[in-house]
mmCIF file of C-alpha atoms (C1' of nucleotides) in Angstrom:
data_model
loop_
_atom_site.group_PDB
_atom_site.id
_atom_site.type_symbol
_atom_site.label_atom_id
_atom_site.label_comp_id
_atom_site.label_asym_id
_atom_site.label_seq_id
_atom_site.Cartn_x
_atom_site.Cartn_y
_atom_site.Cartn_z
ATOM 1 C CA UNK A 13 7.909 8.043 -16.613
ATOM 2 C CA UNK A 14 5.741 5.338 -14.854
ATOM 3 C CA UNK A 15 7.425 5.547 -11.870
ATOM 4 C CA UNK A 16 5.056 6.863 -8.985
ATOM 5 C CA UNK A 17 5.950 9.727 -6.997
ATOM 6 C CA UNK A 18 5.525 8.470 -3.172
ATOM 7 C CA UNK A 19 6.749 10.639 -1.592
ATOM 8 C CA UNK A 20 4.714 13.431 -2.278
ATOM 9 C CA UNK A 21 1.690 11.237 -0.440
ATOM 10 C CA UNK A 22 1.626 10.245 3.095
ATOM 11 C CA UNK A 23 1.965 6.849 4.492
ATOM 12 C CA UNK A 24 -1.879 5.902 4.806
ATOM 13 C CA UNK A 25 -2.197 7.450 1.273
ATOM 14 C CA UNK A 26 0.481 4.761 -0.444
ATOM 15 C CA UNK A 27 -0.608 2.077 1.814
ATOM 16 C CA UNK A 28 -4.601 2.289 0.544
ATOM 17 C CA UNK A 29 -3.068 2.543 -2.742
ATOM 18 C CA UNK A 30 -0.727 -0.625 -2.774
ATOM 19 C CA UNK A 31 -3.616 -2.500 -1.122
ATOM 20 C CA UNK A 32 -5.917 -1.664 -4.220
ATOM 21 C CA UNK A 33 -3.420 -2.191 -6.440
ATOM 22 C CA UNK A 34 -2.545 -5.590 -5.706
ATOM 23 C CA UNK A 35 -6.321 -6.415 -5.523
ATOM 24 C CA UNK A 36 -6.405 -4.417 -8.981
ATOM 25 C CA UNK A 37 -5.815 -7.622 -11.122
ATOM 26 C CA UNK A 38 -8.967 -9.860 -12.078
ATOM 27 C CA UNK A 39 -6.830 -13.025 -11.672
ATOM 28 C CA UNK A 40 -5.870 -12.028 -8.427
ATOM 29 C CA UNK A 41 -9.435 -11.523 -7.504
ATOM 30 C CA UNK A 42 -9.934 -14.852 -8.759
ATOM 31 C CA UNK A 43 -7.263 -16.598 -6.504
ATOM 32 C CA UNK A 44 -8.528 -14.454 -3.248
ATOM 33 C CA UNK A 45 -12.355 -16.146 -4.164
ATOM 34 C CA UNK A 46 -11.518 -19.599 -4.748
ATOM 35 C CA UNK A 47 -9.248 -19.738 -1.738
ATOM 36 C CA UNK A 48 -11.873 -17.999 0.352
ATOM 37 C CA UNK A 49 -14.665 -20.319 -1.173
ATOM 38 C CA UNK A 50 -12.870 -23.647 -0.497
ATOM 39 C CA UNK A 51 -12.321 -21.800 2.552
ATOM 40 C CA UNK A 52 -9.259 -24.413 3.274
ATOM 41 C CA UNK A 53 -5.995 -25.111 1.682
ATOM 42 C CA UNK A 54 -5.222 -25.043 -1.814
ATOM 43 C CA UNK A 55 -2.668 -27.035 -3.589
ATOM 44 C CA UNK A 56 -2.050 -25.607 -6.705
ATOM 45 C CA UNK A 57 -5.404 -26.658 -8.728
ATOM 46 C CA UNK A 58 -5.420 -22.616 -9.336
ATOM 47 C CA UNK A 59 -3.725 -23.168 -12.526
ATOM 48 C CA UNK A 60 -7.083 -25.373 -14.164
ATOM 49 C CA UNK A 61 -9.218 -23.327 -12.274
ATOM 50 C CA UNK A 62 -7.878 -19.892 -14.071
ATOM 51 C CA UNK A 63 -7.076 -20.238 -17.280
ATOM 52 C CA UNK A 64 -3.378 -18.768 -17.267
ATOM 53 C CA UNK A 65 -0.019 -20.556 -17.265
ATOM 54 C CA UNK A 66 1.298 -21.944 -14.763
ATOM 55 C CA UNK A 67 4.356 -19.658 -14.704
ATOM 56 C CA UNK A 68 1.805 -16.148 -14.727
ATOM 57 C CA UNK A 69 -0.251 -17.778 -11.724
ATOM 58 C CA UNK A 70 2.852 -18.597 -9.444
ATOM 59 C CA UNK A 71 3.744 -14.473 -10.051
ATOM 60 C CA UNK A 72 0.400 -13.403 -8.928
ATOM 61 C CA UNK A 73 0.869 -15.401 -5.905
ATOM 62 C CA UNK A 74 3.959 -14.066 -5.223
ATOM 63 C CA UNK A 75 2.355 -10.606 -5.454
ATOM 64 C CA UNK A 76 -0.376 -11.592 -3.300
ATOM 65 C CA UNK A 77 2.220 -13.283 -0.359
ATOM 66 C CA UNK A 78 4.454 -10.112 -0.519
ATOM 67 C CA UNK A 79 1.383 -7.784 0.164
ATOM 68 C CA UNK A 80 0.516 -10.282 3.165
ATOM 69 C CA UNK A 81 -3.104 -11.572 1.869
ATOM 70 C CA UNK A 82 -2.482 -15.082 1.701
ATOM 71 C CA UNK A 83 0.347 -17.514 3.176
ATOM 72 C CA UNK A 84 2.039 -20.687 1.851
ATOM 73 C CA UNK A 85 3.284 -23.658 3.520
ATOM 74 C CA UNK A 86 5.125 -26.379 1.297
ATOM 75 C CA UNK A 87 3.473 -29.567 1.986
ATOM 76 C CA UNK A 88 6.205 -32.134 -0.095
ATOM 77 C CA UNK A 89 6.455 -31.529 -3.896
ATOM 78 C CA UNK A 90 3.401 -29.257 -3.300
ATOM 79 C CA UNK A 91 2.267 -25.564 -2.023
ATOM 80 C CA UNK A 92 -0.332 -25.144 -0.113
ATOM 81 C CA UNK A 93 -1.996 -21.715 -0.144
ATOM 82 C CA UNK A 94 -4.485 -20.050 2.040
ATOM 83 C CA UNK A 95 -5.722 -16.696 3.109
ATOM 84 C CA UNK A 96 -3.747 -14.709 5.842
ATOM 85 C CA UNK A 97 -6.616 -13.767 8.234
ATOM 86 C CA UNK A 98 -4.969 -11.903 10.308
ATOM 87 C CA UNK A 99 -3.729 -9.536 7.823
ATOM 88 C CA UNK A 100 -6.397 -9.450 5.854
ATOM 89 C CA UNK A 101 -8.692 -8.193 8.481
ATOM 90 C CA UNK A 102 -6.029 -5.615 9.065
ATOM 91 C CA UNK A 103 -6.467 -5.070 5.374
ATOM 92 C CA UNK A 104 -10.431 -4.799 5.251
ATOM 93 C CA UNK A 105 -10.205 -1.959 7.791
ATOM 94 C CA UNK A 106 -7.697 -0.069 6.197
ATOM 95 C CA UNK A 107 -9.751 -0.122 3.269
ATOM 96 C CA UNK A 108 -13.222 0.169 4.990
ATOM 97 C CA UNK A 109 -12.195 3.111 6.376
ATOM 98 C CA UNK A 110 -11.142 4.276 3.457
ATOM 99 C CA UNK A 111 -14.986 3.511 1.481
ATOM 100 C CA UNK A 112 -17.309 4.531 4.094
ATOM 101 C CA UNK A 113 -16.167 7.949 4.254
ATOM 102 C CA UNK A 114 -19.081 10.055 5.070
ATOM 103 C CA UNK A 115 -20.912 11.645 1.628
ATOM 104 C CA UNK A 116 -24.231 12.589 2.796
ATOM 105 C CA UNK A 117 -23.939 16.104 2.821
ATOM 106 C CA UNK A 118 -22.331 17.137 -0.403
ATOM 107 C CA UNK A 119 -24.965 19.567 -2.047
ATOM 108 C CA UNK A 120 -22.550 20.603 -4.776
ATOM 109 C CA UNK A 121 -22.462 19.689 -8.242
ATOM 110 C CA UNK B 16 2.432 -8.746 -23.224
ATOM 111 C CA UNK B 17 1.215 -6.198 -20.939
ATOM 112 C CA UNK B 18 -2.548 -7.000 -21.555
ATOM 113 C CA UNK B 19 -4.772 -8.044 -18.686
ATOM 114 C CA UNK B 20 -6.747 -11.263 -20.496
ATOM 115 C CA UNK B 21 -10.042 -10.313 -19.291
ATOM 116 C CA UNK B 22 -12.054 -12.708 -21.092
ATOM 117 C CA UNK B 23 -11.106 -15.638 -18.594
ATOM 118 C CA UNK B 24 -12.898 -13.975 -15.908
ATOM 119 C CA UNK B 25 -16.407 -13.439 -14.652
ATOM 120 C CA UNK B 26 -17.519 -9.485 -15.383
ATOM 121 C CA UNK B 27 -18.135 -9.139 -11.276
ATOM 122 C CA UNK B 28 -14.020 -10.149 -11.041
ATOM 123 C CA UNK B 29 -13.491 -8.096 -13.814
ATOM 124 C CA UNK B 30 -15.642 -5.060 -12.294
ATOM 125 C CA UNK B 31 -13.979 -5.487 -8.680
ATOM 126 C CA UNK B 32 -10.254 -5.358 -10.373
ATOM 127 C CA UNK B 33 -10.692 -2.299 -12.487
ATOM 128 C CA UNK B 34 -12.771 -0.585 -9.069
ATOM 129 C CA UNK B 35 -9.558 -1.191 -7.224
ATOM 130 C CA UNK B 36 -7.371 -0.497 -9.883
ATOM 131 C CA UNK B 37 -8.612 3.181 -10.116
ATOM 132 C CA UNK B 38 -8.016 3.064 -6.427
ATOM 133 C CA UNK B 39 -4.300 1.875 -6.977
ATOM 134 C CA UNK B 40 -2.416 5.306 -7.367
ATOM 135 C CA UNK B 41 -1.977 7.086 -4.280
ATOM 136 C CA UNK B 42 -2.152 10.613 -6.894
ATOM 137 C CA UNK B 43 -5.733 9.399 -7.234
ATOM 138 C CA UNK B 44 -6.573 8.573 -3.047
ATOM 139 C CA UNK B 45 -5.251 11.625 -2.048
ATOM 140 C CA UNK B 46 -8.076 13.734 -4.934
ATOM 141 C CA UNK B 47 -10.759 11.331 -3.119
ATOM 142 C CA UNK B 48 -9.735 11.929 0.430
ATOM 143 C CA UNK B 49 -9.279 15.689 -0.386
ATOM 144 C CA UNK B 50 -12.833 15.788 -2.205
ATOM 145 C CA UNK B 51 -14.227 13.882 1.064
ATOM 146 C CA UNK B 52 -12.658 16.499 3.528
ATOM 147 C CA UNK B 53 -14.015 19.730 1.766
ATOM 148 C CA UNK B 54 -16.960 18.376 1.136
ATOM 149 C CA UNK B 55 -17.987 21.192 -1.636
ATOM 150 C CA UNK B 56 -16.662 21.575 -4.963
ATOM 151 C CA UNK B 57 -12.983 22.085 -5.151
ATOM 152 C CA UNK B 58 -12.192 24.191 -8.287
ATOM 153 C CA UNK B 59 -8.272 23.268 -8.909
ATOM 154 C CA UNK B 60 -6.245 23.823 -5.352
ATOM 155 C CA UNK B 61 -6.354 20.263 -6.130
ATOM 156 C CA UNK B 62 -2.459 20.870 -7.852
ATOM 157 C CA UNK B 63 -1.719 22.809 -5.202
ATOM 158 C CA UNK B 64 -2.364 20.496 -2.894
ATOM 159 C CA UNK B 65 -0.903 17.160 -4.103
ATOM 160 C CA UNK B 66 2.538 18.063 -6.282
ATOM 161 C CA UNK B 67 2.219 17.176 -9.335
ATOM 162 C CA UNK B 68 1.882 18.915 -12.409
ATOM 163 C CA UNK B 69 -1.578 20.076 -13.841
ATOM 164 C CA UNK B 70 -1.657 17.547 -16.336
ATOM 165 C CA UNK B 71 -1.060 14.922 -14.560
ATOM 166 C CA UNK B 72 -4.150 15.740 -11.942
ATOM 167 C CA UNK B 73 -6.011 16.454 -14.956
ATOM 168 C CA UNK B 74 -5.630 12.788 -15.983
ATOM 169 C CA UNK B 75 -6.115 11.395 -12.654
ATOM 170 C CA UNK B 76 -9.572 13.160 -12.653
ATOM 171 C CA UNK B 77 -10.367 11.985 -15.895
ATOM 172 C CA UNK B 78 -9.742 8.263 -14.900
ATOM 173 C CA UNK B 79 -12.063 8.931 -11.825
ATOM 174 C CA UNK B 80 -14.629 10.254 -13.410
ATOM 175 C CA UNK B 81 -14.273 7.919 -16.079
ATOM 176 C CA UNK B 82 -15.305 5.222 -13.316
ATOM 177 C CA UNK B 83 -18.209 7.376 -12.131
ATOM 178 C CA UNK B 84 -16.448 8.088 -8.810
ATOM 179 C CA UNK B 85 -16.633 12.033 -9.544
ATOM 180 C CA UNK B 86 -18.220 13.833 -11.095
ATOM 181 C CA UNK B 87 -17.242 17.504 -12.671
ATOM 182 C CA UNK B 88 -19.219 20.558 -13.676
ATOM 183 C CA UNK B 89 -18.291 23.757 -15.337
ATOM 184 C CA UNK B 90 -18.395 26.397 -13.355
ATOM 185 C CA UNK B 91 -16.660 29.453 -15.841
ATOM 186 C CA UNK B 92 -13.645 29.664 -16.481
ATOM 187 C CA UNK B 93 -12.863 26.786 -13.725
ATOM 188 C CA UNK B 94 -14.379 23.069 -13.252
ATOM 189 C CA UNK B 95 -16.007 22.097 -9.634
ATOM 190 C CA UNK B 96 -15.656 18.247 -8.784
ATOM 191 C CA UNK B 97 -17.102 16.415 -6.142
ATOM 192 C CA UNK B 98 -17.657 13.082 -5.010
ATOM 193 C CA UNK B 99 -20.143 10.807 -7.279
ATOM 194 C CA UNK B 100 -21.996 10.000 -3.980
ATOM 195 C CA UNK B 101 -24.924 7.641 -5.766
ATOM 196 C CA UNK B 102 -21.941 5.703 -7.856
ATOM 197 C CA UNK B 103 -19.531 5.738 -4.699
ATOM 198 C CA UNK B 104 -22.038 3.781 -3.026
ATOM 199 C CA UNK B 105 -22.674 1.264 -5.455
ATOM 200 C CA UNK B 106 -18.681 0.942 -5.788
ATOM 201 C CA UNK B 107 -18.593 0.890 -1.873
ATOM 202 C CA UNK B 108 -21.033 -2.136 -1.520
ATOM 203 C CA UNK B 109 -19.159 -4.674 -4.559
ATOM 204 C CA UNK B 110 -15.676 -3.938 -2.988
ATOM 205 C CA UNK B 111 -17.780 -4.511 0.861
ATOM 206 C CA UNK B 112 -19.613 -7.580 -0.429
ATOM 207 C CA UNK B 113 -15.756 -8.609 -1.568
ATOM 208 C CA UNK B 114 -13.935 -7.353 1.217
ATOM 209 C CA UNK B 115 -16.575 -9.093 3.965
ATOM 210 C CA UNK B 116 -16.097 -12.787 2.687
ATOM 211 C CA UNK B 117 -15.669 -14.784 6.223
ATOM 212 C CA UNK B 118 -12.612 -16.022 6.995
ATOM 213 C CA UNK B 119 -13.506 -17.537 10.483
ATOM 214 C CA UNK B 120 -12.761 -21.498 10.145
ATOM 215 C CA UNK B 121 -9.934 -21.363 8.078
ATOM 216 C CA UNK B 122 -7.877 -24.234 9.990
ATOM 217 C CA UNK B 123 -5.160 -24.689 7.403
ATOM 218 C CA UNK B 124 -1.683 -23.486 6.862
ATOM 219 C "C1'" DT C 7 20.163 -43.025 -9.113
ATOM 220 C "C1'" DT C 8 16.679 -41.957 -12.360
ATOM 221 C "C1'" DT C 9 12.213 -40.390 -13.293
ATOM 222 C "C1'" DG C 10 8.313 -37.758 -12.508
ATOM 223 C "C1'" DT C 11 5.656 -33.983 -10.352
ATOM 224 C "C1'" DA C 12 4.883 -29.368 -8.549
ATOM 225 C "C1'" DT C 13 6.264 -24.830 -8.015
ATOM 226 C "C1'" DA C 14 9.550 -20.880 -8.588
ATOM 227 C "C1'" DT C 15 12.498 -18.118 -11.320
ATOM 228 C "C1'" DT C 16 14.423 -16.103 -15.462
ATOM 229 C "C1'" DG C 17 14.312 -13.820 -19.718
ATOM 230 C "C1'" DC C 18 11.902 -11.913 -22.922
ATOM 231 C "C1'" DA C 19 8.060 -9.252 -25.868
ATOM 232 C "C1'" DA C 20 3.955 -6.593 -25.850
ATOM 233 C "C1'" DT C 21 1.263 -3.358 -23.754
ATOM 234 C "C1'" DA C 22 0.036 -0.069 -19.929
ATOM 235 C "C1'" DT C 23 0.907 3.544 -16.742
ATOM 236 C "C1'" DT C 24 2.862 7.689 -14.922
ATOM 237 C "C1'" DA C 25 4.521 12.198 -15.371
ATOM 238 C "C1'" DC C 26 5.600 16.375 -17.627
ATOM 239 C "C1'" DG C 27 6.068 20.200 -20.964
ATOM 240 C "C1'" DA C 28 3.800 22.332 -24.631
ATOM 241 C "C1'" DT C 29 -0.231 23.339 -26.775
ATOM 242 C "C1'" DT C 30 -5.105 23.997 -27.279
ATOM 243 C "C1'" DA C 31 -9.745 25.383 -25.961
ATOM 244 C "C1'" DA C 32 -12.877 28.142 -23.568
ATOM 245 C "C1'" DG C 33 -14.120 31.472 -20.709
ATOM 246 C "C1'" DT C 34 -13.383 36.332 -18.268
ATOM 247 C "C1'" DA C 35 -11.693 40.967 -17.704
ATOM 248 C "C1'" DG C 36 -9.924 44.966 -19.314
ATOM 249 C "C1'" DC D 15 -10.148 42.891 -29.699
ATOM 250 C "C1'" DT D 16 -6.249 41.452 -26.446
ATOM 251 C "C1'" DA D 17 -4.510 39.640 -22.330
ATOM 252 C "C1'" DC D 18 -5.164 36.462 -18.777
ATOM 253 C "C1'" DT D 19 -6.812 32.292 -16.338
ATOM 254 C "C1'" DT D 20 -8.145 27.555 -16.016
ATOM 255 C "C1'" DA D 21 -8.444 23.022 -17.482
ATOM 256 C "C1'" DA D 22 -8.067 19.449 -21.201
ATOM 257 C "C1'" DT D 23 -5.376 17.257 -24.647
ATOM 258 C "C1'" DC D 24 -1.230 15.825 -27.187
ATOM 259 C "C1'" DG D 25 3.275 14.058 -27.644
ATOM 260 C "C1'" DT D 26 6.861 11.790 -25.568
ATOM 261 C "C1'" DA D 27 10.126 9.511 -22.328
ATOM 262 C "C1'" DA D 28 10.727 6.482 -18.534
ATOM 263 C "C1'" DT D 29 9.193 2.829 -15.985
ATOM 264 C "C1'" DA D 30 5.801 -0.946 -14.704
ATOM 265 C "C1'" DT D 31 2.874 -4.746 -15.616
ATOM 266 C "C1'" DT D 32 1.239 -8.851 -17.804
ATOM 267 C "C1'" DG D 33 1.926 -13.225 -19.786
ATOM 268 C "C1'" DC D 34 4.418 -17.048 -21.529
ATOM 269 C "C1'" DA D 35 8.089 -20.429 -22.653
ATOM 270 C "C1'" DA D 36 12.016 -22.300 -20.920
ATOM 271 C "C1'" DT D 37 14.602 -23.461 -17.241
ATOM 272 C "C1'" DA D 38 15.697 -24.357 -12.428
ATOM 273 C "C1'" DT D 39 14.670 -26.224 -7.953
ATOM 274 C "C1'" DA D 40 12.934 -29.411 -4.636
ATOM 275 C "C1'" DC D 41 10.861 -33.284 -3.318
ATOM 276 C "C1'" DA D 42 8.879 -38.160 -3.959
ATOM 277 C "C1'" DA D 43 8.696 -42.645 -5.941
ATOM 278 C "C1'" DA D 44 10.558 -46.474 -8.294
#
DNA sequence: TTTGTATATTGCAATATTACGATTAAGTAG
DNA sequence: CTACTTAATCGTAATATTGCAATATACAAA
């Protein structure tokens, strides 16, 4: 089918799992690096800096804005990109929370 | 096309996208979370206790496993998983080490 | 206004993912 | 052996994702 079943998963469940997805694609690791290593604004050099078209970078944006991990702000002719700290600190605990579940004592297996 | 071009990125991009990936299916959080909670082997309430059909958990566990994440021995007739706990570390300190970039003087946007 | 530049959107084609039923494989119990 | 249980695999249908070219939009400069 490829259609997930949500609602047999609770609400922390599908969130974790939309957060990972959307980090899920290498090019949109990419874009979250470069923006957090020029750790300013970025206007649209993300096109030379991945090698994808122009068209295929502008929807992994998208993804990325909808999800709340970066914001845009039109500056002229360009966009200018950054990351959304607030929510991505939001983020990072969801998904800390998530990782450092205990595992010491699992003596099975 | 459907096909993620992984050759344009670096293999640690590459690595943290297919970690989060596996992570992207709520199907697959829920097996981790439930794994986490029990603590012990868990020999196949897992379809009981997310809905879906035995072949579908089946493949979910097989995609985990395939990332190292769990790990599954024989027991009989039945098949005890638990956590990975050695390779859930490792996994927990790439997606950390990408999760923990600062984001303090980010002045723009 | 016309031209140029930067980004978004649309419309595909190719491939991937999700889910399930049916079947298979492998063990256990009688 | 047969019957039963458990889990993996196969086949398939439905939907999602990825990527690109082409086009549209929005602004700036001449």
């Amino acid at each position: 089918m490829g259609l997930i079943k949500t609602e047999k998963f609770s609400k922390e469940q599908n969130e974790i799992a939309l957060i990972a997805k959307v980090i899920g694609h290498p090019a949109r690791v990419a874009i979250l690096q470069h923006l957090f290593k020029i750790n300013a604004c970025v206007c649209g050099d993300l096109v030379d800096e991945i090698g994808l078209a122009q068209s295929t970078i502008s929807q992994h944006l998208k993804e990325l804005k909808h999800m709340g991990l970066i914001k845009g702000n039109v500056e002229g002719t360009s966009v200018c990109y950054c990351i959304d700290t607030e929510n991505w600190s939001k983020m990072k605990q969801i998904m800390s929370q998530f990782l450092d579940q205990d595992v010491s004592n699992s003596t099975c297996c």
